[in-house]
Amino acid sequence: MEEEATPLPEPSLFSSDDGEENSEPSSSEDGELRRQEEDEHSGRRGQRRSMCWSGCGRPNITCICPFLPSSPIPTSTHLIILHHPHELRANKLATLPALCRSLIRCHPVPGRRIRPGSSPLLDCLSTSPSSPVLFLFPTFDSSKPALDLERWAADTPPDSRAEPILIVFDATWRHAKEMATASIPFLSRFAMQVQIGGGCDTRSEGPSTFESGLVLRKEPWKGCLSTIEAVARALRVLEPEGKGVEIEGMLLAILRAMVAFQACHLKIVNPRPRLKKKGKGLGSCPPTLKSGTN
């Protein structure tokens, strides 16, 4: 609980290198130039679209295979990720594919809510829980905060938190909130809601890609984490014998690589000045009366 490149403009067919202005090439030269430009443009477009299908599934120019483990890492934690049906299709910055290629016990479940039949593992645990089940999502109501994951781990004996199941929601924040809310009627029977640290602070704006090496796209509020960062922070706490620190470092290295590629293709845009509301401030104009009205 984050863009296709704009087409390059066509190069001008007119040249002033020889000192002659408005010199127009002949029709045969014009056709040859156009063919060359189309070939070059097609080559550039083909290069942009070449994909690393045998590895990370990303474009070759942003391939993160060197940062992925040679084989998926085994964990004691079972990770169930409910991802919105539109997330992988519409979000080119989705981190779910990297998670699935990095962790053995990562089980993606497409859908808008978790309910009976969504996961055989959860169906079994809902009737006879044998392992602790946690769903990771921050609460936005400060009067009813979710339990801090580190606090839960500290207060729970090791034998009682072995082989945990962690449920994560992967979507935009608006969709993720809807998915978590729709899943609570089923999850509340056997699962406990936890969050990372103090959760989200809706009074403070979240960082952007230029302000943090772990932010793929600007977060709406302070404390919001991408799916892969949230999983990394959670596994650091849940995995035994210090193994979680190693897994956290590996997952965050993947995220940093994705952020670095994304930052190279972004432009800093100055925020627009906020306009003062009509009738307020020095720049507002007083209302005028129309002539001929009472």
mmCIF file of C-alpha atoms in Angstrom:
data_model
loop_
_atom_site.group_PDB
_atom_site.id
_atom_site.type_symbol
_atom_site.label_atom_id
_atom_site.label_comp_id
_atom_site.label_asym_id
_atom_site.label_seq_id
_atom_site.Cartn_x
_atom_site.Cartn_y
_atom_site.Cartn_z
ATOM 1 C CA MET A 1 0.000 0.000 0.000
ATOM 2 C CA GLU A 2 3.740 5.860 -10.350
ATOM 3 C CA GLU A 3 5.435 7.385 -20.204
ATOM 4 C CA GLU A 4 5.845 6.892 -23.665
ATOM 5 C CA ALA A 5 8.430 9.081 -25.281
ATOM 6 C CA THR A 6 6.986 11.891 -27.337
ATOM 7 C CA PRO A 7 7.601 11.561 -31.073
ATOM 8 C CA LEU A 8 10.665 13.363 -32.286
ATOM 9 C CA PRO A 9 9.947 16.301 -34.592
ATOM 10 C CA GLU A 10 10.652 15.722 -38.252
ATOM 11 C CA PRO A 11 14.022 17.250 -39.224
ATOM 12 C CA SER A 12 13.866 20.161 -41.604
ATOM 13 C CA LEU A 13 14.355 19.382 -45.276
ATOM 14 C CA PHE A 14 15.967 22.761 -45.831
ATOM 15 C CA SER A 15 19.614 23.407 -45.136
ATOM 16 C CA SER A 16 21.566 26.636 -44.968
ATOM 17 C CA ASP A 17 24.994 25.050 -44.538
ATOM 18 C CA ASP A 18 26.060 26.102 -48.029
ATOM 19 C CA GLY A 19 25.170 29.736 -47.341
ATOM 20 C CA GLU A 20 22.128 29.776 -49.650
ATOM 21 C CA GLU A 21 18.832 30.550 -47.958
ATOM 22 C CA ASN A 22 15.536 28.993 -49.062
ATOM 23 C CA SER A 23 17.354 26.530 -51.318
ATOM 24 C CA GLU A 24 14.828 23.755 -52.006
ATOM 25 C CA PRO A 25 16.070 20.309 -53.069
ATOM 26 C CA SER A 26 14.785 18.636 -56.184
ATOM 27 C CA SER A 27 11.876 16.169 -56.035
ATOM 28 C CA SER A 28 14.184 13.136 -56.309
ATOM 29 C CA GLU A 29 16.453 14.463 -53.574
ATOM 30 C CA ASP A 30 13.410 15.280 -51.496
ATOM 31 C CA GLY A 31 12.119 11.701 -51.755
ATOM 32 C CA GLU A 32 15.514 10.258 -50.869
ATOM 33 C CA LEU A 33 15.802 12.514 -47.822
ATOM 34 C CA ARG A 34 12.349 11.525 -46.652
ATOM 35 C CA ARG A 35 13.162 7.827 -46.975
ATOM 36 C CA GLN A 36 16.366 8.257 -44.992
ATOM 37 C CA GLU A 37 14.538 10.161 -42.262
ATOM 38 C CA GLU A 38 11.806 7.524 -42.062
ATOM 39 C CA ASP A 39 14.408 4.772 -41.789
ATOM 40 C CA GLU A 40 16.251 6.622 -39.032
ATOM 41 C CA HIS A 41 12.998 7.363 -37.200
ATOM 42 C CA SER A 42 11.893 3.717 -37.483
ATOM 43 C CA GLY A 43 15.255 2.587 -36.158
ATOM 44 C CA ARG A 44 15.011 4.874 -33.152
ATOM 45 C CA ARG A 45 11.423 3.783 -32.502
ATOM 46 C CA GLY A 46 12.378 0.119 -32.768
ATOM 47 C CA GLN A 47 15.258 0.656 -30.361
ATOM 48 C CA ARG A 48 12.933 2.258 -27.810
ATOM 49 C CA ARG A 49 10.467 -0.615 -28.048
ATOM 50 C CA SER A 50 12.966 -3.480 -27.793
ATOM 51 C CA MET A 51 12.123 -5.354 -24.604
ATOM 52 C CA CYS A 52 13.947 -7.668 -22.220
ATOM 53 C CA TRP A 53 11.360 -10.424 -22.521
ATOM 54 C CA SER A 54 13.689 -13.156 -21.238
ATOM 55 C CA GLY A 55 14.454 -11.247 -18.040
ATOM 56 C CA CYS A 56 12.815 -8.339 -16.249
ATOM 57 C CA GLY A 57 10.246 -7.619 -18.978
ATOM 58 C CA ARG A 58 11.222 -3.945 -19.160
ATOM 59 C CA PRO A 59 12.601 -2.011 -22.166
ATOM 60 C CA ASN A 60 16.235 -2.880 -22.817
ATOM 61 C CA ILE A 61 17.373 0.680 -22.141
ATOM 62 C CA THR A 62 15.923 0.423 -18.602
ATOM 63 C CA CYS A 63 16.713 -3.243 -17.963
ATOM 64 C CA ILE A 64 17.105 -4.075 -14.258
ATOM 65 C CA CYS A 65 18.281 -7.681 -14.702
ATOM 66 C CA PRO A 66 21.749 -6.923 -13.223
ATOM 67 C CA PHE A 67 20.007 -5.981 -9.973
ATOM 68 C CA LEU A 68 17.711 -9.030 -9.777
ATOM 69 C CA PRO A 69 18.854 -12.150 -7.892
ATOM 70 C CA SER A 70 20.131 -14.991 -10.057
ATOM 71 C CA SER A 71 17.266 -17.092 -8.697
ATOM 72 C CA PRO A 72 14.239 -16.158 -6.571
ATOM 73 C CA ILE A 73 15.051 -15.940 -2.863
ATOM 74 C CA PRO A 74 13.266 -18.281 -0.417
ATOM 75 C CA THR A 75 11.573 -16.606 2.548
ATOM 76 C CA SER A 76 9.709 -17.832 5.588
ATOM 77 C CA THR A 77 7.033 -15.233 4.851
ATOM 78 C CA HIS A 78 4.282 -16.035 2.364
ATOM 79 C CA LEU A 79 3.573 -12.867 0.386
ATOM 80 C CA ILE A 80 0.124 -12.461 -1.179
ATOM 81 C CA ILE A 81 -0.239 -9.365 -3.357
ATOM 82 C CA LEU A 82 -3.716 -8.317 -4.444
ATOM 83 C CA HIS A 83 -3.106 -6.179 -7.511
ATOM 84 C CA HIS A 84 -5.695 -4.101 -9.293
ATOM 85 C CA PRO A 85 -6.589 -5.479 -12.765
ATOM 86 C CA HIS A 86 -5.437 -2.217 -14.385
ATOM 87 C CA GLU A 87 -2.165 -1.917 -12.474
ATOM 88 C CA LEU A 88 0.131 -3.929 -14.731
ATOM 89 C CA ARG A 89 -1.567 -2.778 -17.923
ATOM 90 C CA ALA A 90 -1.752 0.944 -17.177
ATOM 91 C CA ASN A 91 1.190 1.497 -14.821
ATOM 92 C CA LYS A 92 4.542 1.186 -16.542
ATOM 93 C CA LEU A 93 6.306 1.814 -13.215
ATOM 94 C CA ALA A 94 4.701 -1.167 -11.461
ATOM 95 C CA THR A 95 7.111 -2.943 -9.110
ATOM 96 C CA LEU A 96 5.130 -6.184 -8.864
ATOM 97 C CA PRO A 97 7.009 -7.950 -11.722
ATOM 98 C CA ALA A 98 10.329 -7.299 -9.971
ATOM 99 C CA LEU A 99 8.958 -8.715 -6.725
ATOM 100 C CA CYS A 100 7.694 -11.869 -8.427
ATOM 101 C CA ARG A 101 11.121 -12.419 -9.998
ATOM 102 C CA SER A 102 12.915 -11.868 -6.698
ATOM 103 C CA LEU A 103 10.918 -13.864 -4.118
ATOM 104 C CA ILE A 104 9.837 -17.514 -4.314
ATOM 105 C CA ARG A 105 6.854 -17.152 -1.999
ATOM 106 C CA CYS A 106 5.318 -14.213 -3.824
ATOM 107 C CA HIS A 107 1.775 -14.959 -4.966
ATOM 108 C CA PRO A 108 0.074 -12.267 -7.092
ATOM 109 C CA VAL A 109 -3.729 -12.301 -7.020
ATOM 110 C CA PRO A 110 -5.582 -10.089 -9.513
ATOM 111 C CA GLY A 111 -8.773 -8.506 -8.271
ATOM 112 C CA ARG A 112 -10.421 -5.605 -6.490
ATOM 113 C CA ARG A 113 -10.923 -7.302 -3.124
ATOM 114 C CA ILE A 114 -9.971 -10.405 -1.175
ATOM 115 C CA ARG A 115 -12.918 -12.678 -0.529
ATOM 116 C CA PRO A 116 -13.578 -16.402 -0.134
ATOM 117 C CA GLY A 117 -12.123 -18.137 -3.192
ATOM 118 C CA SER A 118 -9.473 -15.496 -3.924
ATOM 119 C CA SER A 119 -6.646 -17.620 -2.501
ATOM 120 C CA PRO A 120 -6.696 -21.306 -1.430
ATOM 121 C CA LEU A 121 -4.162 -20.478 1.281
ATOM 122 C CA LEU A 122 -6.336 -17.735 2.766
ATOM 123 C CA ASP A 123 -9.438 -19.905 2.513
ATOM 124 C CA CYS A 124 -7.699 -22.560 4.598
ATOM 125 C CA LEU A 125 -6.417 -20.037 7.143
ATOM 126 C CA SER A 126 -9.814 -18.382 7.488
ATOM 127 C CA THR A 127 -11.264 -21.597 8.963
ATOM 128 C CA SER A 128 -8.254 -23.010 10.807
ATOM 129 C CA PRO A 129 -5.443 -20.458 11.167
ATOM 130 C CA SER A 130 -2.077 -22.111 11.736
ATOM 131 C CA SER A 131 0.113 -19.076 10.995
ATOM 132 C CA PRO A 132 -0.270 -15.369 11.729
ATOM 133 C CA VAL A 133 -1.960 -13.457 8.914
ATOM 134 C CA LEU A 134 -1.196 -9.750 8.503
ATOM 135 C CA PHE A 135 -2.482 -7.313 5.928
ATOM 136 C CA LEU A 136 -0.293 -4.286 5.355
ATOM 137 C CA PHE A 137 -2.123 -1.025 4.844
ATOM 138 C CA PRO A 138 -1.887 2.279 6.711
ATOM 139 C CA THR A 139 -4.851 3.850 8.431
ATOM 140 C CA PHE A 140 -5.703 7.440 7.585
ATOM 141 C CA ASP A 141 -7.662 7.998 10.784
ATOM 142 C CA SER A 142 -5.206 9.073 13.492
ATOM 143 C CA SER A 143 -7.720 8.159 16.194
ATOM 144 C CA LYS A 144 -7.638 4.492 15.098
ATOM 145 C CA PRO A 145 -4.109 3.785 13.856
ATOM 146 C CA ALA A 146 -3.114 0.342 12.643
ATOM 147 C CA LEU A 147 -0.618 -1.611 14.716
ATOM 148 C CA ASP A 148 3.017 -0.838 13.939
ATOM 149 C CA LEU A 149 4.613 -3.953 12.424
ATOM 150 C CA GLU A 150 7.785 -3.655 14.490
ATOM 151 C CA ARG A 151 5.731 -3.333 17.648
ATOM 152 C CA TRP A 152 3.751 -6.455 16.749
ATOM 153 C CA ALA A 153 6.963 -8.417 16.099
ATOM 154 C CA ALA A 154 8.481 -7.270 19.401
ATOM 155 C CA ASP A 155 5.384 -8.224 21.396
ATOM 156 C CA THR A 156 4.854 -11.596 19.687
ATOM 157 C CA PRO A 157 6.965 -14.643 20.682
ATOM 158 C CA PRO A 158 9.073 -16.081 17.845
ATOM 159 C CA ASP A 159 7.129 -19.358 17.780
ATOM 160 C CA SER A 160 3.846 -17.445 17.398
ATOM 161 C CA ARG A 161 5.051 -15.407 14.428
ATOM 162 C CA ALA A 162 6.788 -18.161 12.465
ATOM 163 C CA GLU A 163 5.845 -18.627 8.798
ATOM 164 C CA PRO A 164 3.687 -15.470 8.637
ATOM 165 C CA ILE A 165 1.403 -14.574 5.743
ATOM 166 C CA LEU A 166 1.641 -10.972 4.605
ATOM 167 C CA ILE A 167 -1.068 -9.457 2.381
ATOM 168 C CA VAL A 168 -0.240 -6.342 0.362
ATOM 169 C CA PHE A 169 -2.402 -4.216 -1.949
ATOM 170 C CA ASP A 170 -0.823 -3.094 -5.230
ATOM 171 C CA ALA A 171 -2.583 -0.223 -7.016
ATOM 172 C CA THR A 172 -2.824 3.539 -7.051
ATOM 173 C CA TRP A 173 -3.513 4.924 -3.604
ATOM 174 C CA ARG A 174 -7.139 5.648 -4.444
ATOM 175 C CA HIS A 175 -7.716 2.125 -5.734
ATOM 176 C CA ALA A 176 -5.672 0.519 -2.957
ATOM 177 C CA LYS A 177 -7.795 2.214 -0.312
ATOM 178 C CA GLU A 178 -10.958 0.960 -2.012
ATOM 179 C CA MET A 179 -9.495 -2.563 -2.275
ATOM 180 C CA ALA A 180 -8.444 -2.660 1.379
ATOM 181 C CA THR A 181 -11.831 -1.371 2.533
ATOM 182 C CA ALA A 182 -13.665 -3.955 0.407
ATOM 183 C CA SER A 183 -11.433 -6.763 1.739
ATOM 184 C CA ILE A 184 -11.779 -5.980 5.455
ATOM 185 C CA PRO A 185 -15.116 -7.828 5.941
ATOM 186 C CA PHE A 186 -13.357 -11.094 4.993
ATOM 187 C CA LEU A 187 -9.872 -10.376 6.388
ATOM 188 C CA SER A 188 -11.120 -9.158 9.750
ATOM 189 C CA ARG A 189 -12.181 -12.723 10.576
ATOM 190 C CA PHE A 190 -8.607 -14.000 10.831
ATOM 191 C CA ALA A 191 -6.089 -11.271 9.874
ATOM 192 C CA MET A 192 -4.589 -8.270 11.661
ATOM 193 C CA GLN A 193 -3.968 -4.892 10.041
ATOM 194 C CA VAL A 194 -0.444 -3.511 10.408
ATOM 195 C CA GLN A 195 1.486 -0.580 8.990
ATOM 196 C CA ILE A 196 5.071 0.571 8.571
ATOM 197 C CA GLY A 197 6.069 3.105 11.214
ATOM 198 C CA GLY A 198 3.537 5.846 11.775
ATOM 199 C CA GLY A 199 1.686 5.229 8.520
ATOM 200 C CA CYS A 200 0.638 8.088 6.243
ATOM 201 C CA ASP A 201 0.393 11.720 7.258
ATOM 202 C CA THR A 202 -2.268 13.345 5.081
ATOM 203 C CA ARG A 203 -1.282 16.776 6.414
ATOM 204 C CA SER A 204 2.134 16.606 4.721
ATOM 205 C CA GLU A 205 2.889 16.287 1.027
ATOM 206 C CA GLY A 206 4.827 13.251 -0.131
ATOM 207 C CA PRO A 207 8.283 13.424 -1.747
ATOM 208 C CA SER A 208 8.945 13.346 -5.476
ATOM 209 C CA THR A 209 11.471 11.392 -7.552
ATOM 210 C CA PHE A 210 13.904 14.317 -7.388
ATOM 211 C CA GLU A 211 13.752 14.399 -3.591
ATOM 212 C CA SER A 212 14.257 10.706 -2.825
ATOM 213 C CA GLY A 213 16.100 7.827 -4.409
ATOM 214 C CA LEU A 214 13.239 5.489 -3.465
ATOM 215 C CA VAL A 215 10.278 7.329 -5.027
ATOM 216 C CA LEU A 216 9.257 6.270 -8.547
ATOM 217 C CA ARG A 217 6.477 8.841 -8.795
ATOM 218 C CA LYS A 218 5.373 11.594 -6.476
ATOM 219 C CA GLU A 219 3.532 10.239 -3.476
ATOM 220 C CA PRO A 220 0.353 12.003 -2.314
ATOM 221 C CA TRP A 221 1.290 12.098 1.386
ATOM 222 C CA LYS A 222 4.251 11.694 3.662
ATOM 223 C CA GLY A 223 4.763 8.070 4.664
ATOM 224 C CA CYS A 224 3.365 6.568 1.452
ATOM 225 C CA LEU A 225 5.535 3.749 0.108
ATOM 226 C CA SER A 226 5.651 1.906 -3.184
ATOM 227 C CA THR A 227 4.731 -1.774 -3.116
ATOM 228 C CA ILE A 228 8.309 -3.011 -3.352
ATOM 229 C CA GLU A 229 9.558 -0.660 -0.619
ATOM 230 C CA ALA A 230 6.698 -1.610 1.703
ATOM 231 C CA VAL A 231 7.481 -5.303 1.181
ATOM 232 C CA ALA A 232 11.195 -4.703 1.751
ATOM 233 C CA ARG A 233 10.568 -2.874 5.033
ATOM 234 C CA ALA A 234 8.139 -5.563 6.178
ATOM 235 C CA LEU A 235 10.445 -8.501 5.373
ATOM 236 C CA ARG A 236 13.256 -6.846 7.308
ATOM 237 C CA VAL A 237 11.051 -7.224 10.390
ATOM 238 C CA LEU A 238 9.399 -10.559 9.641
ATOM 239 C CA GLU A 239 12.307 -12.669 8.410
ATOM 240 C CA PRO A 240 14.264 -14.475 11.158
ATOM 241 C CA GLU A 241 17.976 -14.467 11.996
ATOM 242 C CA GLY A 242 18.757 -11.155 10.361
ATOM 243 C CA LYS A 243 17.969 -12.514 6.893
ATOM 244 C CA GLY A 244 15.440 -9.722 6.429
ATOM 245 C CA VAL A 245 18.145 -7.059 6.336
ATOM 246 C CA GLU A 246 19.780 -8.774 3.356
ATOM 247 C CA ILE A 247 16.463 -9.136 1.533
ATOM 248 C CA GLU A 248 15.561 -5.518 2.250
ATOM 249 C CA GLY A 249 18.878 -4.327 0.787
ATOM 250 C CA MET A 250 18.395 -6.388 -2.375
ATOM 251 C CA LEU A 251 14.839 -5.132 -2.979
ATOM 252 C CA LEU A 252 15.782 -1.506 -2.309
ATOM 253 C CA ALA A 253 18.706 -1.796 -4.751
ATOM 254 C CA ILE A 254 16.201 -2.825 -7.437
ATOM 255 C CA LEU A 255 13.977 0.125 -6.550
ATOM 256 C CA ARG A 256 16.893 2.572 -6.642
ATOM 257 C CA ALA A 257 17.820 1.321 -10.106
ATOM 258 C CA MET A 258 14.245 1.854 -11.331
ATOM 259 C CA VAL A 259 14.159 5.347 -9.806
ATOM 260 C CA ALA A 260 17.488 6.244 -11.418
ATOM 261 C CA PHE A 261 16.194 5.232 -14.853
ATOM 262 C CA GLN A 262 12.975 7.161 -14.259
ATOM 263 C CA ALA A 263 14.801 10.311 -13.121
ATOM 264 C CA CYS A 264 16.816 10.366 -16.358
ATOM 265 C CA HIS A 265 13.599 10.715 -18.363
ATOM 266 C CA LEU A 266 11.890 13.335 -16.226
ATOM 267 C CA LYS A 267 12.055 17.096 -16.514
ATOM 268 C CA ILE A 268 11.841 19.443 -13.572
ATOM 269 C CA VAL A 269 8.640 21.449 -13.907
ATOM 270 C CA ASN A 270 8.182 24.556 -11.812
ATOM 271 C CA PRO A 271 4.830 24.516 -10.021
ATOM 272 C CA ARG A 272 2.216 26.926 -11.278
ATOM 273 C CA PRO A 273 1.524 29.884 -9.012
ATOM 274 C CA ARG A 274 -1.738 29.518 -7.194
ATOM 275 C CA LEU A 275 -4.334 32.042 -8.260
ATOM 276 C CA LYS A 276 -6.107 33.939 -5.545
ATOM 277 C CA LYS A 277 -9.816 33.426 -5.240
ATOM 278 C CA LYS A 278 -12.053 36.116 -6.628
ATOM 279 C CA GLY A 279 -12.804 38.800 -4.077
ATOM 280 C CA LYS A 280 -9.670 38.048 -2.017
ATOM 281 C CA GLY A 281 -6.194 39.493 -2.147
ATOM 282 C CA LEU A 282 -4.755 42.650 -3.664
ATOM 283 C CA GLY A 283 -5.122 41.468 -7.236
ATOM 284 C CA SER A 284 -8.872 40.958 -7.119
ATOM 285 C CA CYS A 285 -11.199 43.410 -8.790
ATOM 286 C CA PRO A 286 -14.278 44.742 -7.035
ATOM 287 C CA PRO A 287 -17.610 43.738 -8.540
ATOM 288 C CA THR A 288 -19.053 46.185 -11.047
ATOM 289 C CA LEU A 289 -22.669 47.189 -11.449
ATOM 290 C CA LYS A 290 -24.352 46.835 -14.802
ATOM 291 C CA SER A 291 -25.982 49.963 -16.123
ATOM 292 C CA GLY A 292 -29.728 49.973 -16.386
ATOM 293 C CA THR A 293 -30.311 47.535 -13.502
ATOM 294 C CA ASN A 294 -31.939 48.198 -10.162
#
